[in-house]
CSV table of C-alpha atoms in Angstrom, one decimal:
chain,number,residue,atom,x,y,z
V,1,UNK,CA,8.3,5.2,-23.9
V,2,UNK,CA,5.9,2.7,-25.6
V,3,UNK,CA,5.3,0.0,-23.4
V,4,UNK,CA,5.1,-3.9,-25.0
V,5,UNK,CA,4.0,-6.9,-23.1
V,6,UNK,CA,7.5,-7.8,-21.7
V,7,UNK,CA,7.8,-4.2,-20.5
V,8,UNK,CA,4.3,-5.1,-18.2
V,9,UNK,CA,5.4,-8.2,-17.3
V,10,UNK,CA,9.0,-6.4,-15.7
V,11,UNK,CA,6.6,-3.5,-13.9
V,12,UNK,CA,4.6,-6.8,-12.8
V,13,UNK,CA,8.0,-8.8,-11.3
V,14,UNK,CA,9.6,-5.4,-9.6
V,15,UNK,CA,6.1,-4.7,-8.7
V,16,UNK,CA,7.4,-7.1,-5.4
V,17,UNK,CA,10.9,-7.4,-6.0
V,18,UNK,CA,12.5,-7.9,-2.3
V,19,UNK,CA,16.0,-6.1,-3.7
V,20,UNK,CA,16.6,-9.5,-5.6
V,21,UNK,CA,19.5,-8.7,-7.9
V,22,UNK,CA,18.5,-8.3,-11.8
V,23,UNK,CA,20.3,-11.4,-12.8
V,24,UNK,CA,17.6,-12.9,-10.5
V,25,UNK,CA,14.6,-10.9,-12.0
V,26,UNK,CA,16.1,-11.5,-15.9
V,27,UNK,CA,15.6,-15.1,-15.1
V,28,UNK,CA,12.0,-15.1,-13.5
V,29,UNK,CA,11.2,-12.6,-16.6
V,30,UNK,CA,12.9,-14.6,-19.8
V,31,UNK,CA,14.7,-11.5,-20.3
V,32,UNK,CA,18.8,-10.8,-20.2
V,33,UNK,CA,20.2,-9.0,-17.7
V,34,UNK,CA,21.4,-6.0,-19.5
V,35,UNK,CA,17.5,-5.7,-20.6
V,36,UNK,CA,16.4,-5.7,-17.3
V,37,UNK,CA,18.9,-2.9,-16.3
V,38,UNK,CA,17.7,-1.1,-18.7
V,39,UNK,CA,14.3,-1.1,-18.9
V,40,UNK,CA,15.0,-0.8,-14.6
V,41,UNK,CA,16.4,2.6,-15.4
V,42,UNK,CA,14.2,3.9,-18.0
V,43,UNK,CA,10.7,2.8,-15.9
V,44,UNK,CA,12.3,5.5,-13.2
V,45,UNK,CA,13.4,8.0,-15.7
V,46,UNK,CA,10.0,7.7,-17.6
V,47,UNK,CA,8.3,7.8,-14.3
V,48,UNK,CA,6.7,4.8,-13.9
V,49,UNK,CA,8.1,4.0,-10.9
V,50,UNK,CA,7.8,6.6,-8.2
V,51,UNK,CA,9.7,4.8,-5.6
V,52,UNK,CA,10.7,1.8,-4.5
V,53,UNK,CA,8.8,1.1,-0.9
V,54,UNK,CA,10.1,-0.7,2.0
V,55,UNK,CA,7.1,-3.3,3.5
V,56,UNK,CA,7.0,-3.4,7.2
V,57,UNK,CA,6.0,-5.1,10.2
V,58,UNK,CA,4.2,-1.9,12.4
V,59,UNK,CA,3.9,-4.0,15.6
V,60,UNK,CA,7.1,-4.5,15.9
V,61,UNK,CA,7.8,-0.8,15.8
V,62,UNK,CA,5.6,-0.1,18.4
V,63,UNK,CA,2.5,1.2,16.2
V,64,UNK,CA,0.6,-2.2,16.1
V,65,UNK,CA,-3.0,0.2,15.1
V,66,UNK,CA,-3.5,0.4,11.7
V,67,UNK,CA,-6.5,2.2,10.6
V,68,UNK,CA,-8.1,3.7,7.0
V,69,UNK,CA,-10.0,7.0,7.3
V,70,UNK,CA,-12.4,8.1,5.3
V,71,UNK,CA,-13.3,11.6,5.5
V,72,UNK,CA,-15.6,13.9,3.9
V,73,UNK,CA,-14.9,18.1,4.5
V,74,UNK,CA,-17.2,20.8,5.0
V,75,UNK,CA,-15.6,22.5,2.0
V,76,UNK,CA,-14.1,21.5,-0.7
V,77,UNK,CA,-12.4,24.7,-0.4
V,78,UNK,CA,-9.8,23.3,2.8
V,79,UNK,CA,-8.7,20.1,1.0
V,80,UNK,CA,-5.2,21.2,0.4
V,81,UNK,CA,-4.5,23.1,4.2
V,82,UNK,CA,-6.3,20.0,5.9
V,83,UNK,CA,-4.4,17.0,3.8
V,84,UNK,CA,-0.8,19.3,4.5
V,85,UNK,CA,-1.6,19.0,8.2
V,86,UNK,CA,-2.4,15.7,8.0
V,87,UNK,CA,0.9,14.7,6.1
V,88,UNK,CA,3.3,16.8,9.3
V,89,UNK,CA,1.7,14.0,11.5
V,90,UNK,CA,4.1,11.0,12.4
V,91,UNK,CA,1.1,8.9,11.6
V,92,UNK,CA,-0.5,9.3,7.9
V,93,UNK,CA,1.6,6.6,5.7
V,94,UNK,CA,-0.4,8.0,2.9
V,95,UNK,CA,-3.6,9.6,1.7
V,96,UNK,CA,-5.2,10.4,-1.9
V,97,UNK,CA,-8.3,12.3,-3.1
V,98,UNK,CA,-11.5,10.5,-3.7
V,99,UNK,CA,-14.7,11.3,-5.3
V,100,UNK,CA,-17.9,10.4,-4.5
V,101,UNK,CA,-19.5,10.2,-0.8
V,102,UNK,CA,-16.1,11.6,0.7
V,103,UNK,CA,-13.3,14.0,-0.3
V,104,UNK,CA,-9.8,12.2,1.0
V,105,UNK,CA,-9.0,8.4,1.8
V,106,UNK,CA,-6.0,7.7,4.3
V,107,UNK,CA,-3.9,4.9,5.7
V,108,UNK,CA,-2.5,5.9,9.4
V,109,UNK,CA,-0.8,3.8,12.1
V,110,UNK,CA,-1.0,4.3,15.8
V,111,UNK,CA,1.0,3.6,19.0
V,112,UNK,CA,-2.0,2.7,21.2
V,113,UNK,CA,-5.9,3.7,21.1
V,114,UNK,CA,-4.9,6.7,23.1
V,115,UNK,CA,-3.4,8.3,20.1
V,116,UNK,CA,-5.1,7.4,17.8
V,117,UNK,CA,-8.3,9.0,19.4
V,118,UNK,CA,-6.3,12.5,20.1
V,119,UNK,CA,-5.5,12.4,16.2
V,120,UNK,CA,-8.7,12.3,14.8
V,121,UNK,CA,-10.0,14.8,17.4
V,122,UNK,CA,-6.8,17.5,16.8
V,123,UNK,CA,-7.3,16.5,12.9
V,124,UNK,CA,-10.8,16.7,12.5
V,125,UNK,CA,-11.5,19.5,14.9
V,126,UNK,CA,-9.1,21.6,13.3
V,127,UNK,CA,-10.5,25.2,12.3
V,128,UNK,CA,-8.5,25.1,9.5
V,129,UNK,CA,-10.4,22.0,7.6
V,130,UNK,CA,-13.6,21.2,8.9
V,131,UNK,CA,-14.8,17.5,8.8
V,132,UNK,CA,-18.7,17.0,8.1
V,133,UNK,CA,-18.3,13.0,8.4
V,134,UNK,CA,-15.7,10.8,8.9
V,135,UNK,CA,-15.5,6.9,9.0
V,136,UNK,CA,-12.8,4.6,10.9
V,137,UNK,CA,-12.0,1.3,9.9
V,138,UNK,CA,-10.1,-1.0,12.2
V,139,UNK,CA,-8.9,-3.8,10.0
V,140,UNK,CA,-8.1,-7.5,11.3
V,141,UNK,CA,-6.9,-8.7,8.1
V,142,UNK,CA,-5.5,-6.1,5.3
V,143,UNK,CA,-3.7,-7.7,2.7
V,144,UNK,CA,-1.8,-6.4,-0.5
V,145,UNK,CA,-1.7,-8.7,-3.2
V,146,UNK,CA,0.4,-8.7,-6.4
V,147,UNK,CA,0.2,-6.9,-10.0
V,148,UNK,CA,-1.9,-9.4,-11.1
V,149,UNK,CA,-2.9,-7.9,-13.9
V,150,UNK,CA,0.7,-7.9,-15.6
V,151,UNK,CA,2.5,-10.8,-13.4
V,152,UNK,CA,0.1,-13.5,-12.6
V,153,UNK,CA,3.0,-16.0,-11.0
V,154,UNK,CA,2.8,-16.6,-7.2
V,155,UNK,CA,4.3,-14.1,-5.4
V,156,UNK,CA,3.9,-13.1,-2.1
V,157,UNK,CA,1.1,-11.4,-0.8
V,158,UNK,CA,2.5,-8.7,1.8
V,159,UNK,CA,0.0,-7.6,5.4
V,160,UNK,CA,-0.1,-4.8,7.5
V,161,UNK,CA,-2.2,-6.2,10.6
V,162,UNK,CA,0.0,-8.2,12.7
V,163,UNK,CA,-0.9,-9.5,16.2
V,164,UNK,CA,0.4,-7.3,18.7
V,165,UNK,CA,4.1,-8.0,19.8
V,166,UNK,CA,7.0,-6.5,21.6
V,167,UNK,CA,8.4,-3.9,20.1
V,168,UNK,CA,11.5,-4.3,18.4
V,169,UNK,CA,14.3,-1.9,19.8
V,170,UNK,CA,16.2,0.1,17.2
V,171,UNK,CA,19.5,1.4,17.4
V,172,UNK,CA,21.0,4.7,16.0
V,173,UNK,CA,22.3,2.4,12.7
V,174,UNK,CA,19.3,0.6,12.5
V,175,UNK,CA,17.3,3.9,11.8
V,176,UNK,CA,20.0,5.6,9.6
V,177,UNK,CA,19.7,2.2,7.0
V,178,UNK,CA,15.7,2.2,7.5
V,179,UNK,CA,15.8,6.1,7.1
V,180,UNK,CA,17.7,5.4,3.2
V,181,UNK,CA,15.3,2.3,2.5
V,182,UNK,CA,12.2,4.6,2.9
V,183,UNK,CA,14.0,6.7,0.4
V,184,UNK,CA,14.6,4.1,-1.6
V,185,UNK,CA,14.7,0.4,-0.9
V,186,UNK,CA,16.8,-1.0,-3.8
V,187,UNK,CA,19.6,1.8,-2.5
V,188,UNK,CA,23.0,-0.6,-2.7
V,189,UNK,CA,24.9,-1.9,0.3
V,190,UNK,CA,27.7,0.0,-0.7
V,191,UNK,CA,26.3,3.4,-1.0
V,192,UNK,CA,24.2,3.0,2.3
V,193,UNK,CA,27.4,2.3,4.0
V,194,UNK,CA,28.9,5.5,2.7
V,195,UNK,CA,25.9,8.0,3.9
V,196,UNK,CA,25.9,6.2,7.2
V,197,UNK,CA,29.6,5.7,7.7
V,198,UNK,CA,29.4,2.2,8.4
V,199,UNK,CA,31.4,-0.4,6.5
V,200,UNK,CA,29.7,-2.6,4.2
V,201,UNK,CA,29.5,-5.6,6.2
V,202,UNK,CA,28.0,-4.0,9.4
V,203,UNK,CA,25.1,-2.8,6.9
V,204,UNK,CA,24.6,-6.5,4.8
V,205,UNK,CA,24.4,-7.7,9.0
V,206,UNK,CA,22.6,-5.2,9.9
V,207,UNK,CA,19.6,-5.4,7.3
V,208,UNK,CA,19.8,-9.1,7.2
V,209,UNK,CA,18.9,-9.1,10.6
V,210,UNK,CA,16.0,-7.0,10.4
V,211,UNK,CA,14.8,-9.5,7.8
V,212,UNK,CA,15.4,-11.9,10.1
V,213,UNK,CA,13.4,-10.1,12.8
V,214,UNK,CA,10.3,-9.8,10.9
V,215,UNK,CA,10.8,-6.2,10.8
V,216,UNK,CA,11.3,-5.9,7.2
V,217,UNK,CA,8.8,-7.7,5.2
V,218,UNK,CA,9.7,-7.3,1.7
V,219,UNK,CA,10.5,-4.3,-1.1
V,220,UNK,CA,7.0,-2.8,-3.4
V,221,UNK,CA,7.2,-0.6,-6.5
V,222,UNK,CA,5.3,2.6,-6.1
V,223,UNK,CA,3.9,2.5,-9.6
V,224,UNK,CA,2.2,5.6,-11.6
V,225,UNK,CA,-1.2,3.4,-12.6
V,226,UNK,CA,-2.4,6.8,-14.0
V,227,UNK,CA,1.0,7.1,-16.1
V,228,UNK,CA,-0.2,3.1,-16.8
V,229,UNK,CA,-3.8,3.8,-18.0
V,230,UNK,CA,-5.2,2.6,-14.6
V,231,UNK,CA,-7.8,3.9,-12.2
V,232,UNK,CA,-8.3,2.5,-9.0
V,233,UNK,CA,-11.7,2.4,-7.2
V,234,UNK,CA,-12.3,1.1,-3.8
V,235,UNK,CA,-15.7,-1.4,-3.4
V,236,UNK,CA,-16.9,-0.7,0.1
V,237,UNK,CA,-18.9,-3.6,1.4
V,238,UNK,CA,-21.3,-3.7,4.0
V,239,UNK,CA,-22.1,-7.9,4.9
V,240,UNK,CA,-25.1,-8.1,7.0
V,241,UNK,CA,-23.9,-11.4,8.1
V,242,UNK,CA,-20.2,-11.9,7.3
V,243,UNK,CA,-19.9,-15.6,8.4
V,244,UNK,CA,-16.2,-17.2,8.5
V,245,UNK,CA,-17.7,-18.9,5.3
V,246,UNK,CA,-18.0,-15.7,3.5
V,247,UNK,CA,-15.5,-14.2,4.6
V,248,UNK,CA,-13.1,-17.1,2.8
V,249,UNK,CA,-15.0,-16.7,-0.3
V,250,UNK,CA,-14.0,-13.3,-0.3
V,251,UNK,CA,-10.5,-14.0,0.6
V,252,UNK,CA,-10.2,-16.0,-2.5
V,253,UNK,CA,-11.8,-14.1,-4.7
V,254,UNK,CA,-9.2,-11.4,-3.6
V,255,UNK,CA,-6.3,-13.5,-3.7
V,256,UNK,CA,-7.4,-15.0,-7.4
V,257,UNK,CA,-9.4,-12.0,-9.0
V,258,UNK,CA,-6.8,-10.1,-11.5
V,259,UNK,CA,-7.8,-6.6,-11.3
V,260,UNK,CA,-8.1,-6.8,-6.9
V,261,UNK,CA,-5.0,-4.9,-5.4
V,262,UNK,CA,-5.8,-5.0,-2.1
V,263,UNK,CA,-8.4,-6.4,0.4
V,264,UNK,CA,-9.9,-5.4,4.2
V,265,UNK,CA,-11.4,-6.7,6.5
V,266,UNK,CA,-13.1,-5.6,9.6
V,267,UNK,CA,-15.6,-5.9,13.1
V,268,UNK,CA,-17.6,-3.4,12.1
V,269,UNK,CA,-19.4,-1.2,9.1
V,270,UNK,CA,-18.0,-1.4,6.4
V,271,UNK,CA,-16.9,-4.3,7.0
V,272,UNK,CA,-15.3,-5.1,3.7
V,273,UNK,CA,-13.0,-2.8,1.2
V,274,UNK,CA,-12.0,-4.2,-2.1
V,275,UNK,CA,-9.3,-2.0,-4.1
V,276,UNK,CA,-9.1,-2.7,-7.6
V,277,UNK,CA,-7.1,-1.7,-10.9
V,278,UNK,CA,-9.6,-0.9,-14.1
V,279,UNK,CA,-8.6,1.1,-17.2
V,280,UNK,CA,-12.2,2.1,-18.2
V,281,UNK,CA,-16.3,1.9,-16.3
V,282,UNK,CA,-17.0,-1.2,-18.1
V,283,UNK,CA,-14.3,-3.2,-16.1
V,284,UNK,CA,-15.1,-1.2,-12.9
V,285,UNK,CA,-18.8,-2.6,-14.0
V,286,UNK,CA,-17.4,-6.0,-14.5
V,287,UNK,CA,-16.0,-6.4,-11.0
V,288,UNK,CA,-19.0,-5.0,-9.2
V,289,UNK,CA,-21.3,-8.1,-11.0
V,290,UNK,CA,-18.7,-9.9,-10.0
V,291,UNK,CA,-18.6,-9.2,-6.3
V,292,UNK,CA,-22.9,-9.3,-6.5
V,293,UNK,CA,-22.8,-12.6,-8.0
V,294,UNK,CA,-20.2,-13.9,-5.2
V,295,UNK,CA,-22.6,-12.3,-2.7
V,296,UNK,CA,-25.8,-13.0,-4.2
V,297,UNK,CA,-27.4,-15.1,-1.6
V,298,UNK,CA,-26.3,-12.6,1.2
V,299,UNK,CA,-27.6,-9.2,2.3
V,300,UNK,CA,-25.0,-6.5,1.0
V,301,UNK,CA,-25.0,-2.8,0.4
V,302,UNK,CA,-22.1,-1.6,-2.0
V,303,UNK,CA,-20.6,1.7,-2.1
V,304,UNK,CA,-18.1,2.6,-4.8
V,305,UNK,CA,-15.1,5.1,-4.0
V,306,UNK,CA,-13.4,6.8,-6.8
V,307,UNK,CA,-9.7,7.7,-5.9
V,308,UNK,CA,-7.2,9.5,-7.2
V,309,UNK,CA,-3.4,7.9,-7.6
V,310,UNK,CA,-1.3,8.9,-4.1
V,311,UNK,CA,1.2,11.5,-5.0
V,312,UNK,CA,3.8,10.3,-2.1
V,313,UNK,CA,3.9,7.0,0.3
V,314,UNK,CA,6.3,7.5,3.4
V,315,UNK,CA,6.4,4.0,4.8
V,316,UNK,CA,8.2,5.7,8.2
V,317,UNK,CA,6.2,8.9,9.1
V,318,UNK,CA,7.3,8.7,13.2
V,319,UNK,CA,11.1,8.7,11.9
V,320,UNK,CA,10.5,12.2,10.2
């Protein structure tokens, strides 16, 4: 399938979609709806999307610590038995291979501080996969931005640090219709009241009030960038003096730049991680001079992490 610039533009849209019907999505594209159906279906048959992801609020589901690790094995060698482990966990969200100063980059989410210290002592003690250095990073702000590089309209940008907050209580039905939205979040009304038995209405009620709740944020296209012609490198950043000033220069450098994905932000070293979207070394190049030129008056050391595309997101590891 040979992509053309409306075809980007529609990867760009579903990229955050929210489950908005495609009558909506034909008319914030400028195509017709039987297009959009159809290029819908051929973009999952082709395999450029992977999945549709559900966004959601991790404090309110009782796991308000969300962390990145960075680790770097002993050998190479246990990548495979140590990243399998890691997946069985009810907290790894997702994890892919880098290349440079470590071997695997993860996004986990924690109950309390408790847990999250017996995880990385059972993971990274494990016999099985030695760690020779590891790095946590605590974020107070991680934001996810857009497909800017194919849909450059305002959309919304979608967080995973929230302040903490009481846990929301879920019921039985609650977790059957999250349980089908991990699977797939554009799954119908109609077919997730048939695999949970409920009737249709209990399931419109039922999601609408988890909207409501601040418990579901928003739907995200799991995307094949590789599939696309994309890499993605992540620009760590340590500030020596990351003043509220800087830090809202690089907020909106993040929120504007086309090629930035994502953004962190943290206490402490590294305090800064910048994902981007480049198809060759010359734009990876590019956004590097860029970031130095925002920061050229402060005192910076930059990092670059090479990272492979994530094979599999699972937005509800504790529901396993």
């Amino acid at each position: 399938m040979k992509l053309d610039e409306k075809d980007l533009k529609l990867l760009g849209y579903l990229y955050h979609s929210n489950r908005e019907p495609f009558t909506k999505i034909a008319k914030a594209t400028g195509l017709s709806r039987i297009q959009v159906e159809y290029k819908f279906n051929k973009f999952i048959k082709e395999g450029y999307i992977k999945k549709f992801m559900t966004m959601l609020n991790y404090s309110l589901l009782g796991y308000p610590i969300y962390a990145l690790l960075l680790i770097k094995l002993e050998k190479f060698s246990s990548l495979n038995i140590f990243t399998r482990n890691m997946e069985k966990t009810k907290n790894c969200i997702s994890w892919a291979e880098c290349f440079g100063r470590y071997d695997i980059f993860s996004n986990l989410i924690f109950k309390s501080e408790e847990e999250m210290s017996k995880f990385l002592s059972n993971l990274i003690n494990n016999e099985s996969g030695p760690v020779s250095e590891y790095i946590v990073v605590k974020p107070y702000l991680a934001e996810f931005y857009s497909l800017k590089i194919f849909y450059d309209k305002q959309k919304p940008l979608f967080s995973v640090v929230y302040p903490h907050t009481k846990e929301r209580k879920l019921d039985e039905k609650d977790i059957s219709i999250l349980k089908l939205l991990e699977e797939d979040n554009r799954i119908r009304i109609i077919d997730i009241a048939k695999k949970t038995g409920m009737s249709a209405e209990l399931v419109l009620y039922k999601l609408k009030k988890l909207e409501e709740d601040g418990v579901i944020l928003g739907c995200k296209a799991f995307l094949s960038m590789k599939k696309l012609g994309y890499n993605y490198s992540i620009i760590i950043l340590n500030i020596k003096n990351l003043s509220e000033e800087i830090k809202n220069k690089i907020i909106t450098f993040a929120r504007s730049e086309k090629k930035v994905n994502a953004l962190v932000l943290s206490l402490f070293n590294p305090n800064c991680l910048i994902q981007i979207f480049h198809k060759t070394d010359d734009e990876l190049k590019e956004e590097i001079r860029k970031i130095k030129e925002l920061m050229k008056y402060e005192s910076v050391d930059i990092e670059i992490l090479l990272a492979q595309e994530e094979d599999k997101i699972n937005t509800l590891p504790f529901l396993k």
